[in-house]
Tab-separated table of N, CA and C in Angstrom:
chain	number	residue	atom	x	y	z
A	16	MET	N	45.138	-16.477	-21.496
A	16	MET	CA	46.498	-16.481	-21.032
A	16	MET	C	46.765	-15.168	-20.308
A	17	SER	N	47.456	-15.252	-19.206
A	17	SER	CA	47.742	-14.052	-18.424
A	17	SER	C	48.800	-13.193	-19.128
A	18	THR	N	48.815	-11.921	-18.771
A	18	THR	CA	49.816	-11.001	-19.323
A	18	THR	C	51.217	-11.476	-18.965
A	19	SER	N	51.391	-11.932	-17.739
A	19	SER	CA	52.689	-12.423	-17.281
A	19	SER	C	53.151	-13.614	-18.127
A	20	ALA	N	52.256	-14.550	-18.388
A	20	ALA	CA	52.609	-15.727	-19.190
A	20	ALA	C	52.943	-15.318	-20.626
A	21	ALA	N	52.203	-14.358	-21.180
A	21	ALA	CA	52.472	-13.890	-22.536
A	21	ALA	C	53.855	-13.249	-22.627
A	22	ILE	N	54.207	-12.458	-21.629
A	22	ILE	CA	55.520	-11.804	-21.616
A	22	ILE	C	56.628	-12.846	-21.438
A	23	GLN	N	56.394	-13.835	-20.590
A	23	GLN	CA	57.386	-14.904	-20.414
A	23	GLN	C	57.566	-15.677	-21.723
A	24	GLY	N	56.474	-15.919	-22.439
A	24	GLY	CA	56.549	-16.603	-23.727
A	24	GLY	C	57.353	-15.804	-24.733
A	25	TYR	N	57.139	-14.492	-24.745
A	25	TYR	CA	57.894	-13.617	-25.639
A	25	TYR	C	59.384	-13.664	-25.292
A	26	ARG	N	59.692	-13.563	-24.020
A	26	ARG	CA	61.097	-13.605	-23.590
A	26	ARG	C	61.753	-14.936	-23.964
A	27	LEU	N	61.001	-16.022	-23.831
A	27	LEU	CA	61.526	-17.336	-24.209
A	27	LEU	C	61.825	-17.377	-25.705
A	28	GLN	N	60.934	-16.798	-26.503
A	28	GLN	CA	61.176	-16.758	-27.947
A	28	GLN	C	62.438	-15.965	-28.273
A	29	VAL	N	62.619	-14.819	-27.643
A	29	VAL	CA	63.817	-14.003	-27.879
A	29	VAL	C	65.066	-14.763	-27.426
A	30	GLU	N	64.964	-15.472	-26.311
A	30	GLU	CA	66.096	-16.275	-25.823
A	30	GLU	C	66.448	-17.367	-26.834
A	31	ARG	N	65.434	-18.023	-27.393
A	31	ARG	CA	65.682	-19.062	-28.398
A	31	ARG	C	66.304	-18.474	-29.661
A	32	ILE	N	65.833	-17.313	-30.073
A	32	ILE	CA	66.402	-16.637	-31.244
A	32	ILE	C	67.868	-16.318	-30.991
A	33	THR	N	68.169	-15.832	-29.793
A	33	THR	CA	69.548	-15.492	-29.431
A	33	THR	C	70.425	-16.740	-29.435
A	34	ARG	N	69.921	-17.841	-28.869
A	34	ARG	CA	70.688	-19.092	-28.855
A	34	ARG	C	70.931	-19.595	-30.274
A	35	ALA	N	69.888	-19.536	-31.103
A	35	ALA	CA	70.031	-19.986	-32.493
A	35	ALA	C	71.051	-19.124	-33.228
A	36	ALA	N	70.970	-17.815	-33.031
A	36	ALA	CA	71.920	-16.908	-33.682
A	36	ALA	C	73.346	-17.213	-33.247
A	37	ASN	N	73.528	-17.460	-31.959
A	37	ASN	CA	74.866	-17.737	-31.441
A	37	ASN	C	75.418	-19.083	-31.881
A	38	SER	N	74.600	-19.903	-32.490
A	38	SER	CA	75.090	-21.174	-33.024
A	38	SER	C	75.495	-21.052	-34.495
A	39	LEU	N	75.287	-19.859	-35.075
A	39	LEU	CA	75.641	-19.624	-36.482
A	39	LEU	C	77.010	-18.964	-36.577
A	40	LYS	N	77.918	-19.609	-37.279
A	40	LYS	CA	79.262	-19.062	-37.434
A	40	LYS	C	79.224	-17.693	-38.120
A	41	CYS	N	78.336	-17.515	-39.107
A	41	CYS	CA	78.252	-16.229	-39.799
A	41	CYS	C	77.798	-15.117	-38.851
A	42	PHE	N	77.096	-15.463	-37.782
A	42	PHE	CA	76.689	-14.485	-36.771
A	42	PHE	C	77.821	-14.227	-35.780
A	43	THR	N	78.410	-15.290	-35.269
A	43	THR	CA	79.452	-15.126	-34.247
A	43	THR	C	80.725	-14.513	-34.814
A	44	ASN	N	80.910	-14.570	-36.130
A	44	ASN	CA	82.064	-13.927	-36.752
A	44	ASN	C	81.909	-12.408	-36.835
A	45	LEU	N	80.697	-11.916	-36.626
A	45	LEU	CA	80.454	-10.473	-36.649
A	45	LEU	C	80.993	-9.828	-35.376
A	46	GLN	N	81.251	-8.534	-35.442
A	46	GLN	CA	81.643	-7.806	-34.239
A	46	GLN	C	80.468	-7.811	-33.264
A	47	LYS	N	80.774	-7.774	-31.962
A	47	LYS	CA	79.729	-7.819	-30.917
A	47	LYS	C	78.672	-6.739	-31.123
A	48	VAL	N	79.090	-5.539	-31.476
A	48	VAL	CA	78.133	-4.447	-31.658
A	48	VAL	C	77.149	-4.774	-32.785
A	49	ASP	N	77.628	-5.429	-33.833
A	49	ASP	CA	76.746	-5.824	-34.937
A	49	ASP	C	75.808	-6.958	-34.519
A	50	GLN	N	76.315	-7.879	-33.715
A	50	GLN	CA	75.466	-8.962	-33.207
A	50	GLN	C	74.316	-8.392	-32.380
A	51	VAL	N	74.647	-7.486	-31.474
A	51	VAL	CA	73.642	-6.869	-30.607
A	51	VAL	C	72.623	-6.099	-31.447
A	52	THR	N	73.105	-5.357	-32.433
A	52	THR	CA	72.207	-4.576	-33.287
A	52	THR	C	71.250	-5.479	-34.044
A	53	LEU	N	71.755	-6.561	-34.632
A	53	LEU	CA	70.888	-7.493	-35.366
A	53	LEU	C	69.812	-8.077	-34.448
A	54	LEU	N	70.215	-8.484	-33.258
A	54	LEU	CA	69.238	-9.057	-32.320
A	54	LEU	C	68.202	-8.024	-31.891
A	55	LYS	N	68.653	-6.824	-31.547
A	55	LYS	CA	67.715	-5.783	-31.098
A	55	LYS	C	66.742	-5.389	-32.205
A	56	GLU	N	67.242	-5.248	-33.424
A	56	GLU	CA	66.418	-4.759	-34.528
A	56	GLU	C	65.490	-5.827	-35.099
A	57	ASN	N	65.877	-7.090	-35.001
A	57	ASN	CA	65.139	-8.123	-35.720
A	57	ASN	C	64.431	-9.159	-34.854
A	58	ALA	N	64.650	-9.143	-33.550
A	58	ALA	CA	64.028	-10.145	-32.682
A	58	ALA	C	62.501	-10.077	-32.750
A	59	ASP	N	61.928	-8.878	-32.724
A	59	ASP	CA	60.465	-8.752	-32.786
A	59	ASP	C	59.908	-9.317	-34.090
A	60	LEU	N	60.595	-9.035	-35.192
A	60	LEU	CA	60.148	-9.558	-36.487
A	60	LEU	C	60.198	-11.081	-36.515
A	61	LEU	N	61.239	-11.635	-35.922
A	61	LEU	CA	61.350	-13.092	-35.886
A	61	LEU	C	60.303	-13.719	-34.972
A	62	VAL	N	59.988	-13.067	-33.866
A	62	VAL	CA	58.913	-13.552	-32.993
A	62	VAL	C	57.589	-13.515	-33.754
A	63	SER	N	57.367	-12.461	-34.518
A	63	SER	CA	56.139	-12.376	-35.324
A	63	SER	C	56.098	-13.465	-36.388
A	64	LEU	N	57.240	-13.724	-37.026
A	64	LEU	CA	57.301	-14.802	-38.023
A	64	LEU	C	56.973	-16.137	-37.382
A	65	ARG	N	57.591	-16.424	-36.240
A	65	ARG	CA	57.320	-17.691	-35.549
A	65	ARG	C	55.859	-17.761	-35.089
A	66	GLY	N	55.309	-16.618	-34.689
A	66	GLY	CA	53.892	-16.575	-34.320
A	66	GLY	C	53.002	-16.898	-35.498
A	67	SER	N	53.342	-16.374	-36.660
A	67	SER	CA	52.564	-16.670	-37.871
A	67	SER	C	52.588	-18.160	-38.183
A	68	ILE	N	53.758	-18.761	-38.015
A	68	ILE	CA	53.889	-20.200	-38.256
A	68	ILE	C	53.079	-20.978	-37.219
A	69	PHE	N	53.186	-20.583	-35.963
A	69	PHE	CA	52.474	-21.281	-34.884
A	69	PHE	C	50.958	-21.186	-35.047
A	70	PHE	N	50.454	-19.974	-35.329
A	70	PHE	CA	49.008	-19.763	-35.384
A	70	PHE	C	48.405	-20.036	-36.754
A	71	ASP	N	49.156	-20.646	-37.647
A	71	ASP	CA	48.663	-20.985	-38.985
A	71	ASP	C	47.333	-21.724	-38.867
A	72	LYS	N	46.311	-21.180	-39.506
A	72	LYS	CA	44.956	-21.739	-39.373
A	72	LYS	C	44.835	-23.154	-39.933
A	73	LYS	N	45.801	-23.588	-40.726
A	73	LYS	CA	45.762	-24.934	-41.290
A	73	LYS	C	46.253	-25.989	-40.303
A	74	LYS	N	46.854	-25.557	-39.205
A	74	LYS	CA	47.409	-26.497	-38.231
A	74	LYS	C	46.409	-26.818	-37.128
A	75	GLU	N	46.423	-28.059	-36.721
A	75	GLU	CA	45.671	-28.481	-35.545
A	75	GLU	C	46.517	-28.169	-34.311
A	76	GLY	N	45.885	-28.181	-33.154
A	76	GLY	CA	46.573	-27.841	-31.918
A	76	GLY	C	47.817	-28.663	-31.651
A	77	VAL	N	47.753	-29.977	-31.896
A	77	VAL	CA	48.903	-30.841	-31.668
A	77	VAL	C	50.066	-30.415	-32.566
A	78	ASP	N	49.767	-30.141	-33.833
A	78	ASP	CA	50.810	-29.716	-34.765
A	78	ASP	C	51.412	-28.377	-34.337
A	79	GLN	N	50.580	-27.505	-33.804
A	79	GLN	CA	51.078	-26.220	-33.320
A	79	GLN	C	52.059	-26.419	-32.168
A	80	ILE	N	51.680	-27.261	-31.223
A	80	ILE	CA	52.546	-27.534	-30.073
A	80	ILE	C	53.856	-28.151	-30.546
A	81	MET	N	53.778	-29.136	-31.423
A	81	MET	CA	54.972	-29.828	-31.893
A	81	MET	C	55.896	-28.885	-32.666
A	82	SER	N	55.334	-27.962	-33.432
A	82	SER	CA	56.165	-27.056	-34.228
A	82	SER	C	56.865	-26.005	-33.378
A	83	SER	N	56.414	-25.816	-32.162
A	83	SER	CA	57.012	-24.782	-31.312
A	83	SER	C	58.085	-25.327	-30.373
A	84	MET	N	58.280	-26.619	-30.372
A	84	MET	CA	59.232	-27.228	-29.450
A	84	MET	C	60.613	-27.335	-30.070
A	85	GLY	N	61.616	-27.207	-29.239
A	85	GLY	CA	62.987	-27.426	-29.677
A	85	GLY	C	63.273	-28.915	-29.748
A	86	LYS	N	64.358	-29.256	-30.422
A	86	LYS	CA	64.721	-30.670	-30.578
A	86	LYS	C	64.865	-31.365	-29.232
A	87	GLU	N	65.441	-30.645	-28.262
A	87	GLU	CA	65.661	-31.248	-26.947
A	87	GLU	C	64.354	-31.493	-26.183
A	88	ASP	N	63.277	-30.830	-26.606
A	88	ASP	CA	61.979	-30.976	-25.935
A	88	ASP	C	61.114	-32.090	-26.526
A	89	MET	N	61.459	-32.555	-27.706
A	89	MET	CA	60.568	-33.439	-28.457
A	89	MET	C	60.195	-34.726	-27.713
A	90	GLU	N	61.141	-35.396	-27.117
A	90	GLU	CA	60.836	-36.653	-26.423
A	90	GLU	C	59.888	-36.418	-25.251
A	91	THR	N	60.131	-35.375	-24.488
A	91	THR	CA	59.262	-35.048	-23.359
A	91	THR	C	57.853	-34.746	-23.844
A	92	ILE	N	57.745	-33.940	-24.876
A	92	ILE	CA	56.441	-33.565	-25.417
A	92	ILE	C	55.720	-34.794	-25.968
A	93	LYS	N	56.443	-35.640	-26.661
A	93	LYS	CA	55.821	-36.855	-27.217
A	93	LYS	C	55.243	-37.732	-26.105
A	94	LYS	N	55.908	-37.782	-24.959
A	94	LYS	CA	55.403	-38.560	-23.832
A	94	LYS	C	54.191	-37.875	-23.197
A	95	LEU	N	54.311	-36.558	-22.943
A	95	LEU	CA	53.233	-35.820	-22.281
A	95	LEU	C	51.959	-35.767	-23.121
A	96	PHE	N	52.131	-35.594	-24.420
A	96	PHE	CA	50.981	-35.398	-25.297
A	96	PHE	C	50.660	-36.632	-26.139
A	97	LYS	N	51.171	-37.794	-25.737
A	97	LYS	CA	50.987	-39.013	-26.525
A	97	LYS	C	49.534	-39.271	-26.920
A	98	PRO	N	48.585	-39.199	-25.982
A	98	PRO	CA	47.195	-39.444	-26.383
A	98	PRO	C	46.686	-38.426	-27.416
A	99	LEU	N	47.057	-37.171	-27.239
A	99	LEU	CA	46.618	-36.137	-28.184
A	99	LEU	C	47.280	-36.305	-29.545
A	100	ILE	N	48.554	-36.676	-29.536
A	100	ILE	CA	49.280	-36.868	-30.794
A	100	ILE	C	48.672	-38.018	-31.576
A	101	GLN	N	48.333	-39.096	-30.883
A	101	GLN	CA	47.796	-40.270	-31.554
A	101	GLN	C	46.392	-40.023	-32.105
A	102	THR	N	45.603	-39.231	-31.394
A	102	THR	CA	44.217	-39.021	-31.836
A	102	THR	C	43.996	-37.700	-32.564
A	103	HIS	N	44.966	-36.777	-32.469
A	103	HIS	CA	44.835	-35.433	-33.065
A	103	HIS	C	43.521	-34.768	-32.634
A	104	THR	N	43.212	-34.864	-31.332
A	104	THR	CA	41.940	-34.312	-30.849
A	104	THR	C	42.078	-32.916	-30.243
A	105	MET	N	43.247	-32.352	-30.308
A	105	MET	CA	43.438	-31.018	-29.744
A	105	MET	C	43.057	-29.964	-30.785
A	106	ASN	N	42.140	-29.076	-30.420
A	106	ASN	CA	41.678	-28.049	-31.349
A	106	ASN	C	42.771	-27.039	-31.666
A	107	HIS	N	42.588	-26.358	-32.771
A	107	HIS	CA	43.493	-25.287	-33.195
A	107	HIS	C	43.593	-24.238	-32.086
A	108	ILE	N	44.807	-23.768	-31.832
A	108	ILE	CA	45.038	-22.720	-30.838
A	108	ILE	C	45.002	-21.393	-31.573
A	109	ASP	N	44.055	-20.555	-31.235
A	109	ASP	CA	43.851	-19.289	-31.940
A	109	ASP	C	44.650	-18.165	-31.299
A	110	TYR	N	45.135	-17.256	-32.118
A	110	TYR	CA	45.905	-16.100	-31.646
A	110	TYR	C	45.129	-15.300	-30.602
A	111	LYS	N	43.825	-15.167	-30.789
A	111	LYS	CA	43.008	-14.361	-29.874
A	111	LYS	C	43.045	-14.901	-28.447
A	112	VAL	N	43.223	-16.198	-28.301
A	112	VAL	CA	43.299	-16.817	-26.979
A	112	VAL	C	44.556	-16.353	-26.244
A	113	PHE	N	45.639	-16.170	-26.993
A	113	PHE	CA	46.916	-15.787	-26.404
A	113	PHE	C	47.124	-14.283	-26.342
A	114	ASN	N	46.277	-13.542	-26.967
A	114	ASN	CA	46.460	-12.097	-27.102
A	114	ASN	C	45.951	-11.369	-25.864
A	115	SER	N	46.697	-11.484	-24.775
A	115	SER	CA	46.252	-10.882	-23.521
A	115	SER	C	46.951	-9.572	-23.200
A	116	ILE	N	47.948	-9.187	-23.994
A	116	ILE	CA	48.698	-7.978	-23.659
A	116	ILE	C	48.339	-6.793	-24.546
A	117	GLN	N	47.461	-6.997	-25.501
A	117	GLN	CA	47.068	-5.911	-26.389
A	117	GLN	C	45.856	-5.171	-25.826
A	118	ASP	N	45.744	-3.934	-26.205
A	118	ASP	CA	44.633	-3.080	-25.787
A	118	ASP	C	43.364	-3.512	-26.516
A	119	PRO	N	42.332	-3.935	-25.790
A	119	PRO	CA	41.086	-4.359	-26.445
A	119	PRO	C	40.461	-3.252	-27.303
A	120	ALA	N	40.777	-2.004	-27.015
A	120	ALA	CA	40.240	-0.892	-27.799
A	120	ALA	C	40.875	-0.812	-29.181
A	121	ALA	N	41.992	-1.500	-29.378
A	121	ALA	CA	42.692	-1.473	-30.663
A	121	ALA	C	42.240	-2.633	-31.551
A	122	LYS	N	40.939	-2.853	-31.614
A	122	LYS	CA	40.390	-3.999	-32.335
A	122	LYS	C	40.798	-4.006	-33.808
A	123	LYS	N	40.719	-2.873	-34.480
A	123	LYS	CA	41.070	-2.818	-35.911
A	123	LYS	C	42.540	-3.159	-36.124
A	124	THR	N	43.382	-2.676	-35.250
A	124	THR	CA	44.816	-2.980	-35.351
A	124	THR	C	45.047	-4.474	-35.178
A	125	GLU	N	44.375	-5.071	-34.201
A	125	GLU	CA	44.523	-6.511	-33.961
A	125	GLU	C	43.979	-7.334	-35.123
A	126	GLU	N	42.867	-6.901	-35.698
A	126	GLU	CA	42.325	-7.601	-36.865
A	126	GLU	C	43.292	-7.522	-38.039
A	127	TRP	N	43.905	-6.357	-38.240
A	127	TRP	CA	44.874	-6.179	-39.306
A	127	TRP	C	46.096	-7.069	-39.056
A	128	TYR	N	46.569	-7.121	-37.816
A	128	TYR	CA	47.707	-7.971	-37.476
A	128	TYR	C	47.376	-9.438	-37.746
A	129	SER	N	46.190	-9.880	-37.367
A	129	SER	CA	45.775	-11.270	-37.614
A	129	SER	C	45.712	-11.563	-39.109
A	130	PHE	N	45.212	-10.611	-39.878
A	130	PHE	CA	45.147	-10.757	-41.332
A	130	PHE	C	46.557	-10.922	-41.911
A	131	LEU	N	47.482	-10.052	-41.489
A	131	LEU	CA	48.856	-10.128	-41.983
A	131	LEU	C	49.538	-11.416	-41.538
A	132	GLN	N	49.259	-11.814	-40.321
A	132	GLN	CA	49.821	-13.056	-39.791
A	132	GLN	C	49.378	-14.243	-40.655
A	133	ALA	N	48.118	-14.256	-41.043
A	133	ALA	CA	47.600	-15.331	-41.892
A	133	ALA	C	48.260	-15.308	-43.271
A	134	LYS	N	48.494	-14.123	-43.812
A	134	LYS	CA	49.168	-13.992	-45.110
A	134	LYS	C	50.584	-14.564	-45.045
A	135	VAL	N	51.288	-14.263	-43.976
A	135	VAL	CA	52.645	-14.793	-43.801
A	135	VAL	C	52.592	-16.315	-43.690
A	136	ALA	N	51.676	-16.830	-42.903
A	136	ALA	CA	51.548	-18.285	-42.740
A	136	ALA	C	51.253	-18.954	-44.081
A	137	ASP	N	50.405	-18.341	-44.885
A	137	ASP	CA	50.080	-18.904	-46.200
A	137	ASP	C	51.288	-18.922	-47.134
A	138	ALA	N	52.215	-17.982	-46.939
A	138	ALA	CA	53.407	-17.905	-47.789
A	138	ALA	C	54.461	-18.949	-47.425
A	139	ILE	N	54.349	-19.497	-46.232
A	139	ILE	CA	55.327	-20.486	-45.774
A	139	ILE	C	54.795	-21.873	-46.118
A	140	LEU	N	55.334	-22.421	-47.176
A	140	LEU	CA	54.825	-23.681	-47.701
A	140	LEU	C	55.451	-24.913	-47.052
A	141	ASP	N	56.648	-24.740	-46.506
A	141	ASP	CA	57.340	-25.873	-45.897
A	141	ASP	C	58.419	-25.365	-44.937
A	142	ASN	N	59.114	-26.285	-44.314
A	142	ASN	CA	60.129	-25.924	-43.333
A	142	ASN	C	61.291	-25.157	-43.974
A	143	THR	N	61.641	-25.512	-45.203
A	143	THR	CA	62.734	-24.821	-45.899
A	143	THR	C	62.391	-23.349	-46.094
A	144	THR	N	61.164	-23.067	-46.490
A	144	THR	CA	60.736	-21.677	-46.663
A	144	THR	C	60.798	-20.936	-45.334
A	145	ALA	N	60.389	-21.576	-44.262
A	145	ALA	CA	60.435	-20.946	-42.933
A	145	ALA	C	61.876	-20.615	-42.550
A	146	ILE	N	62.798	-21.528	-42.821
A	146	ILE	CA	64.209	-21.298	-42.496
A	146	ILE	C	64.759	-20.148	-43.334
A	147	LEU	N	64.471	-20.148	-44.632
A	147	LEU	CA	64.945	-19.065	-45.503
A	147	LEU	C	64.405	-17.710	-45.058
A	148	MET	N	63.117	-17.664	-44.729
A	148	MET	CA	62.532	-16.403	-44.271
A	148	MET	C	63.171	-15.947	-42.961
A	149	THR	N	63.499	-16.892	-42.098
A	149	THR	CA	64.151	-16.557	-40.830
A	149	THR	C	65.511	-15.912	-41.093
A	150	TYR	N	66.295	-16.521	-41.977
A	150	TYR	CA	67.615	-15.949	-42.303
A	150	TYR	C	67.478	-14.573	-42.930
A	151	ILE	N	66.553	-14.441	-43.858
A	151	ILE	CA	66.378	-13.153	-44.550
A	151	ILE	C	65.995	-12.065	-43.559
A	152	ILE	N	65.033	-12.355	-42.700
A	152	ILE	CA	64.599	-11.353	-41.709
A	152	ILE	C	65.724	-11.033	-40.741
A	153	PHE	N	66.422	-12.054	-40.295
A	153	PHE	CA	67.445	-11.829	-39.289
A	153	PHE	C	68.608	-11.000	-39.807
A	154	PHE	N	69.044	-11.277	-41.032
A	154	PHE	CA	70.237	-10.606	-41.552
A	154	PHE	C	69.924	-9.414	-42.444
A	155	LEU	N	68.679	-9.024	-42.542
A	155	LEU	CA	68.322	-7.867	-43.360
A	155	LEU	C	68.649	-6.552	-42.706
C-alpha cells in the first residue's frame, strides 16, 4: 500500500470517529473546546483499537473487509464481494502489508506494536466488548 493511501485511510478513520462522536448526545452536550480536546487526544488510540480489530489474526480477509465497513456501505460491499463472501477465499490481510509509512529501520518497534495489537485483538471477544472499549478510550 502506498504512503498516500495509508494516510488517506488514517484520515478516513479519524473522520468516521468524528462522525460517530458527533452522533452521541453525551459528546455533543460537551463544550466545543472539550469536544475538540477529546478528539485530538483520543483519535489515534481509537484508530489503533480499530486497527487491532481489523488485523485480528483470527479473521479471514472477507471478515476483515466486512468489519471495517459502515452500515451505509454494507449493501455495496455485499454486491462487490459476493463471490468472496460466499466462498470465504480471501486470505487474511496482514498489518505488514499496510504498514507503508513506518521506518523500516524501526523493526523492533514495529514488532512490539504488532504484538500489542494482537493482545488487544485477543481481548475483544465480541462486538459489545469492542463498543465498550471504544467508549472507554474515547472518554478517558
